[in-house]
Coordinates of N, CA, C and O in Angstrom, one line a residue:
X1 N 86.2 105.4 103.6 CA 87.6 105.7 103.2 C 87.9 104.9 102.0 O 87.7 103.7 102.0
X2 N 88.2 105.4 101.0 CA 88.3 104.9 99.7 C 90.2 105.2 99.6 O 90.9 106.2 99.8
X3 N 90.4 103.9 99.2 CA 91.9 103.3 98.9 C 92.5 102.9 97.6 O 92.0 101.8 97.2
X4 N 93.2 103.3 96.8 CA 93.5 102.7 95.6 C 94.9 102.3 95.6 O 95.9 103.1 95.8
X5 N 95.1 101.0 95.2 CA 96.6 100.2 95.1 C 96.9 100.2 93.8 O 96.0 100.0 93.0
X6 N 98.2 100.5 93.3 CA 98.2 100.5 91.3 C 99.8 99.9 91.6 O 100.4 99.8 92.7
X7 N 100.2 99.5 90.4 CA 101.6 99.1 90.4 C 102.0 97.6 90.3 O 103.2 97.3 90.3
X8 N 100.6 96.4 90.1 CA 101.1 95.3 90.4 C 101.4 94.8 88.7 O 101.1 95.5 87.7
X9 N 101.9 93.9 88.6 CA 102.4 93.3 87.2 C 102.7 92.1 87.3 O 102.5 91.4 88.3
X10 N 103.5 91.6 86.0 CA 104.5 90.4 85.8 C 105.6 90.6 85.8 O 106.0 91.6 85.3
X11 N 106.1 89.8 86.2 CA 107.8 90.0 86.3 C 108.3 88.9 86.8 O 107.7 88.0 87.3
X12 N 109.8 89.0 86.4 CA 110.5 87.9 86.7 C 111.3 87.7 88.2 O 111.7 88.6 88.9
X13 N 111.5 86.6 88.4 CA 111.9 86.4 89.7 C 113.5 86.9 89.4 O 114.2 86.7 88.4
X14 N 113.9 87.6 90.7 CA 114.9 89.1 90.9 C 114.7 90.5 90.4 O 115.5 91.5 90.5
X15 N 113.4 90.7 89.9 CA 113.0 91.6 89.9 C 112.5 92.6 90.5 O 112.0 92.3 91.6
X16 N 112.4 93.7 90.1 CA 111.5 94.9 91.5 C 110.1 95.3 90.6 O 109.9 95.1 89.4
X17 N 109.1 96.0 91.6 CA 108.0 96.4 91.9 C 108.2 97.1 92.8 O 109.0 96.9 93.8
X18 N 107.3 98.6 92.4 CA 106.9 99.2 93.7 C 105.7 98.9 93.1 O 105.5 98.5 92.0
X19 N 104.3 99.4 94.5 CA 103.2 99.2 94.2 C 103.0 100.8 95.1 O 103.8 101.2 95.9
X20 N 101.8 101.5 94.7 CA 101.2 102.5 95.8 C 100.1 102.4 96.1 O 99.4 101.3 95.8
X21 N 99.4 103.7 97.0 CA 98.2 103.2 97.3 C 98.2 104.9 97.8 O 98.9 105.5 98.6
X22 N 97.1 105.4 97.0 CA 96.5 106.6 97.8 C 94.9 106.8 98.1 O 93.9 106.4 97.5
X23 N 95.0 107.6 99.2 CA 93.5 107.9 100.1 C 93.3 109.0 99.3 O 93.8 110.0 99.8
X24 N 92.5 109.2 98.1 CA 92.0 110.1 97.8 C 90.9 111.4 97.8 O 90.5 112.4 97.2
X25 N 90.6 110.5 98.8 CA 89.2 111.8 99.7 C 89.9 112.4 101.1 O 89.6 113.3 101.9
X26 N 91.0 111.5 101.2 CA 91.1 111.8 102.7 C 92.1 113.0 102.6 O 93.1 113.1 101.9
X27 N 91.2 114.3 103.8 CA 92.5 115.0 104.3 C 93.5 114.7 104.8 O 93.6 113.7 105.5
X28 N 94.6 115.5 104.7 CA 95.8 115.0 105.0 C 95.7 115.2 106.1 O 96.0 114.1 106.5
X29 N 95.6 116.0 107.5 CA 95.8 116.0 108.5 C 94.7 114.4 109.2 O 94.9 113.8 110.3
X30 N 93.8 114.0 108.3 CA 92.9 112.6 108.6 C 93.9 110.9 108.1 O 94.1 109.7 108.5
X31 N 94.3 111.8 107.2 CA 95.8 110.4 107.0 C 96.4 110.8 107.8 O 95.7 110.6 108.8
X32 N 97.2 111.2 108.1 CA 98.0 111.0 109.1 C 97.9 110.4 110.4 O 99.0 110.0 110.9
X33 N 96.6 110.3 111.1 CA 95.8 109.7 111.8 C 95.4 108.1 111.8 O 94.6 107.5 112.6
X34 N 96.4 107.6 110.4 CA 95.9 106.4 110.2 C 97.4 105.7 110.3 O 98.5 106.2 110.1
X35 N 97.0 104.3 110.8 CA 98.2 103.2 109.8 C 97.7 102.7 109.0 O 96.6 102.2 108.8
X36 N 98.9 102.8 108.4 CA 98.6 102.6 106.6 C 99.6 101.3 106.4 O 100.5 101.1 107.2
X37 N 99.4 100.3 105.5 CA 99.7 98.6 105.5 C 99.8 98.1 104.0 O 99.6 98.8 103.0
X38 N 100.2 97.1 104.1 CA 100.1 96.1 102.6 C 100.0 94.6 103.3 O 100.7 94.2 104.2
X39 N 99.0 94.0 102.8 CA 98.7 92.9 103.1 C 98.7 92.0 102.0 O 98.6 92.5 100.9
X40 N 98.9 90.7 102.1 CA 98.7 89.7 100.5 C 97.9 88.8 100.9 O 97.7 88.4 102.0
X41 N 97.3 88.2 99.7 CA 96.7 87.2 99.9 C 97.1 86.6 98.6 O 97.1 87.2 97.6
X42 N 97.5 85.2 98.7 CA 97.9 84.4 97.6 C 96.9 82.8 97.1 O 96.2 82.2 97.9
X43 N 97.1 82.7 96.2 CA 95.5 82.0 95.5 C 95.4 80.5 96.4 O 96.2 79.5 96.2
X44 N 94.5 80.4 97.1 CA 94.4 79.4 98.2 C 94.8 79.5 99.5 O 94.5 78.5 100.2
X45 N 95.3 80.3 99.8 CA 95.7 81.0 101.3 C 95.4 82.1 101.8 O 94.9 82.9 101.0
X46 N 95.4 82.2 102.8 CA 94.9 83.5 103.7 C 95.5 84.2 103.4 O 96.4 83.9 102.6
X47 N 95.2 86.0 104.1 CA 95.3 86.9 103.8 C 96.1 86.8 104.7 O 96.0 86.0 105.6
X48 N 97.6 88.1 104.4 CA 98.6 87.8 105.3 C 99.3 89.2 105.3 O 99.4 89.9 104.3
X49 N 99.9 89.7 106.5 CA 101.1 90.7 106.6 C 102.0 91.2 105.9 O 102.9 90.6 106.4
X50 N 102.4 91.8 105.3 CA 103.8 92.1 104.5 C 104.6 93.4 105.1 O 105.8 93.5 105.0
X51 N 103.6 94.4 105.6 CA 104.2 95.5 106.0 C 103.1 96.8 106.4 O 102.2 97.2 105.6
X52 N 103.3 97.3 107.8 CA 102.8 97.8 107.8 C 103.7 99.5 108.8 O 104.8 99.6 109.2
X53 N 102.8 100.3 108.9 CA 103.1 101.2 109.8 C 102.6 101.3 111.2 O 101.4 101.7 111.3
X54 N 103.1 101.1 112.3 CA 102.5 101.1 113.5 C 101.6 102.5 114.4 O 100.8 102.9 113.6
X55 N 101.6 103.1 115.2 CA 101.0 104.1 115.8 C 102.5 104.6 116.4 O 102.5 105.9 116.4
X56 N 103.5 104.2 116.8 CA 104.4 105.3 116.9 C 105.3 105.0 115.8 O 106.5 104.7 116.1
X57 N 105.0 105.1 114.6 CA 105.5 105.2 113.3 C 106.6 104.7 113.3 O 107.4 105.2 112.7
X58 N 107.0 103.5 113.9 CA 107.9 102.1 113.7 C 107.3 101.6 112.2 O 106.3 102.1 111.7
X59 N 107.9 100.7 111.8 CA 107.7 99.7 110.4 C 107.4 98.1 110.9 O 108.3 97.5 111.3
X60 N 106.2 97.6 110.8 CA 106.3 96.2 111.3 C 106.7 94.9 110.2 O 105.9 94.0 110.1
X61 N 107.7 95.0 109.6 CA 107.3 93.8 108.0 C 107.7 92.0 108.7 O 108.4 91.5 109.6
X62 N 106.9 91.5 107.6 CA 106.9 90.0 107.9 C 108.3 89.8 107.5 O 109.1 90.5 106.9
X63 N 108.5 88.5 108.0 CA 109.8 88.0 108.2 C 110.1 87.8 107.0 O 111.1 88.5 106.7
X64 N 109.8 87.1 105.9 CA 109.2 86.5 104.7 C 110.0 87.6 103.9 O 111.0 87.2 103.2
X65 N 109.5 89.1 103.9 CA 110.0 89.9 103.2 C 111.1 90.7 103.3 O 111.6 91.4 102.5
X66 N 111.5 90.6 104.6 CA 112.1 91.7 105.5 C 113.6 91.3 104.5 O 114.0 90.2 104.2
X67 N 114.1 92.9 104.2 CA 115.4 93.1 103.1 C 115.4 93.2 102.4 O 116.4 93.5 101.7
X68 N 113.8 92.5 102.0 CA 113.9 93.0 100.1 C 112.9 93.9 100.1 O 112.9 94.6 99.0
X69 N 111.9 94.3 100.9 CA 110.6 94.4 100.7 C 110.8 96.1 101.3 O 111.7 96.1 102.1
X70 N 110.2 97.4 101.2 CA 110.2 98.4 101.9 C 109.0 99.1 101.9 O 108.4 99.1 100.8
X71 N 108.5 99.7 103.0 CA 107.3 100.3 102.9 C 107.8 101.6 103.6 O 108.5 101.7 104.6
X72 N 106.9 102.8 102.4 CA 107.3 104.4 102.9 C 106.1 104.8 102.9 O 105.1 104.2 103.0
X73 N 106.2 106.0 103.0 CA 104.8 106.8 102.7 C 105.2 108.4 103.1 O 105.9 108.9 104.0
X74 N 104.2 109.1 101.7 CA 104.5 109.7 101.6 C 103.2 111.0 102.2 O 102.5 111.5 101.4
X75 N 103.2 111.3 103.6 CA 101.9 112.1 103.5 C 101.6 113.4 102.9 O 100.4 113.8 103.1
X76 N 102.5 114.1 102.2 CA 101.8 115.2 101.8 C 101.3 115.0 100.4 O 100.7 115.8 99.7
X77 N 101.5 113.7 100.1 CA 100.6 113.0 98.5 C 99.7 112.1 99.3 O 99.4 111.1 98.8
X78 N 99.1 112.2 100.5 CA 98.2 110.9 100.8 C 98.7 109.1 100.3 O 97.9 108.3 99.7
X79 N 99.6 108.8 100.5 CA 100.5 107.6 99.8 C 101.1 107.3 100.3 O 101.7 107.9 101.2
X80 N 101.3 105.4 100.1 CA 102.1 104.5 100.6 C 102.9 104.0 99.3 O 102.6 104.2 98.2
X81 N 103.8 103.4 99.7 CA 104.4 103.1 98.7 C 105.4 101.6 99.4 O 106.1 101.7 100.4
X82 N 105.2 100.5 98.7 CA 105.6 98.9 98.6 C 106.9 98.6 97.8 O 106.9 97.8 96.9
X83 N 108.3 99.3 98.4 CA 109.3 98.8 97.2 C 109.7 97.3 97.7 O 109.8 96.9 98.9
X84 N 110.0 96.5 96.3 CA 109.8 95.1 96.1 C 110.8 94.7 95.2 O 110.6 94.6 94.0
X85 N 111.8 94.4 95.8 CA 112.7 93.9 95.5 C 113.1 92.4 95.6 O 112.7 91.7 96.6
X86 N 114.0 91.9 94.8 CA 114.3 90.5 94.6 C 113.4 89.5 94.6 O 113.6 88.5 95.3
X87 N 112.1 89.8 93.7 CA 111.3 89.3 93.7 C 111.0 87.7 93.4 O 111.4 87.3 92.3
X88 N 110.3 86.9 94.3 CA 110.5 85.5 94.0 C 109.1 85.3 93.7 O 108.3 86.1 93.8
X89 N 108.8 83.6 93.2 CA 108.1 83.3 92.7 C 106.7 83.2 93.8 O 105.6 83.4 93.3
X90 N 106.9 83.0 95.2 CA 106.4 83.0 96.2 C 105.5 84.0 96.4 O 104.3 84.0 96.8
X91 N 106.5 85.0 96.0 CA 105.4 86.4 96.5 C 104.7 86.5 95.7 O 104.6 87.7 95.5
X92 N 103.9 85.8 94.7 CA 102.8 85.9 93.6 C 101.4 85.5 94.7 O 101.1 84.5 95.3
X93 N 100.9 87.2 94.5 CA 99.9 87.4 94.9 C 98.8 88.1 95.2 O 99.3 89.3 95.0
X94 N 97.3 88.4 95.6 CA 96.9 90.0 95.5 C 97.3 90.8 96.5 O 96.7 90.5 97.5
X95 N 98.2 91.9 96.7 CA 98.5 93.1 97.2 C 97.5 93.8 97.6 O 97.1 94.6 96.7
X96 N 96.8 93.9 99.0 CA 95.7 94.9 99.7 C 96.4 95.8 100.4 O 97.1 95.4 101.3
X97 N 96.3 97.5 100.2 CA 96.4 98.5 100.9 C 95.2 98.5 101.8 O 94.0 98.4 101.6
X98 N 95.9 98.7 102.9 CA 95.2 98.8 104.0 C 95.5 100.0 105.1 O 96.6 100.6 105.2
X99 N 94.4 100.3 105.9 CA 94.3 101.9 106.7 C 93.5 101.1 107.9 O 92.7 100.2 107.9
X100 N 94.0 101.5 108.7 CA 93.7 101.6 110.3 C 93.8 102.5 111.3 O 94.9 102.8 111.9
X101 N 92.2 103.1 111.8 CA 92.5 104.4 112.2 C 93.2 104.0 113.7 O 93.0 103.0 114.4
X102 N 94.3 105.2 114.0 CA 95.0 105.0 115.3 C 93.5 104.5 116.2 O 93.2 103.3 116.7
X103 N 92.8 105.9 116.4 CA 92.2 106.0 118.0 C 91.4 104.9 118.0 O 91.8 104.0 118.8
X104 N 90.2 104.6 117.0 CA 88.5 104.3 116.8 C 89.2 102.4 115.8 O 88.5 101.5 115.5
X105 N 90.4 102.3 115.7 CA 90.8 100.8 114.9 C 90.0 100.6 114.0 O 90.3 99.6 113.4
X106 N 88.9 101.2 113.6 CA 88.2 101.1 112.0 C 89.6 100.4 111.0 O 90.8 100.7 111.1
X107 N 89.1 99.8 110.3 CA 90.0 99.2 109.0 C 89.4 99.2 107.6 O 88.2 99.0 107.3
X108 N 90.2 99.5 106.8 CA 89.7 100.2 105.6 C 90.6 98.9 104.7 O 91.7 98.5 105.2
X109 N 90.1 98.3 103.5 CA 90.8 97.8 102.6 C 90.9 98.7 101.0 O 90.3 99.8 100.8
X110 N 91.3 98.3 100.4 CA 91.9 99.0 99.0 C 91.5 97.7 97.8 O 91.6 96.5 98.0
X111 N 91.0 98.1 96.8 CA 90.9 96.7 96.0 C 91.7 95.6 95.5 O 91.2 94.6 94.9
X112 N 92.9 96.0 95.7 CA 94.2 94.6 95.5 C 94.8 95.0 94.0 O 94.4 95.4 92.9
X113 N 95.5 94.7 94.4 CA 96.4 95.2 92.7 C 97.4 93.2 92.8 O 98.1 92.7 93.7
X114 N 97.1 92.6 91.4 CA 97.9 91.5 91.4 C 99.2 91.5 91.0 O 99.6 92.3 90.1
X115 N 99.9 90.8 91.5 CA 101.8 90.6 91.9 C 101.9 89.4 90.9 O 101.1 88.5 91.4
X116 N 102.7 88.9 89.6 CA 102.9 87.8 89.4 C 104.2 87.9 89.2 O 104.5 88.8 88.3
X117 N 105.4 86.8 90.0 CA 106.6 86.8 89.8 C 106.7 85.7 89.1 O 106.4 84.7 89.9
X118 N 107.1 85.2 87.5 CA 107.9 84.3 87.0 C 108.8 83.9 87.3 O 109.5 84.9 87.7
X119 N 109.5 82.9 87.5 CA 110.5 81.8 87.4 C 111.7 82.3 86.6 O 112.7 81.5 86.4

């Protein structure tokens, strides 16, 4: 399963970012079969949660981001989508799209797209 994340940049703190991420081999009735996520990892720290989609299509986001942060997706483009609002210095970090099949929990990563929020 091949994942591509685009969208990450520089920016200043109160600013927005969306980021995406599409499955480009995958059929769409095979996406839809997945949860689809954003994870971070920040330079010196673990890899961590930001938002994901559950198996009965709830939204799970970290506390951290929850009201600025939104994750959609869009399945008949194969896509997720990371809107990123009020952006702080904190959340400077690499952004991993991530897939998890419902039944079989296979986990797929995406190659990271980097987030830097200025001051």
């Amino acid at each position: 399963v091949q994942l591509q994340a685009s969208g990450g940049g520089l920016v200043q703190a109160g600013e927005s970012l969306r980021l995406s991420c599409v499955a480009p081999g995958m059929i769409l009735s095979v996406f839809r079969g997945y949860n689809m996520g954003w994870y971070r990892q920040a330079s010196g720290k673990q890899r961590e949660l930001v938002a994901r989609f559950q198996d009965d299509g709830s939204r799970d986001v970290a506390d951290v981001v929850k009201g600025r942060f939104t994750i959609f997706r869009d399945n008949s483009q194969k896509k997720i989508f990371l809107q990123m609002d009020s952006l702080r210095p904190e959340d400077t970090a690499v952004y991993y799209c991530h897939a998890e099949h419902q039944s079989t929990r296979s986990e797929y990563w995406g190659q990271g797209t980097l987030v830097t929020v200025s001051s």
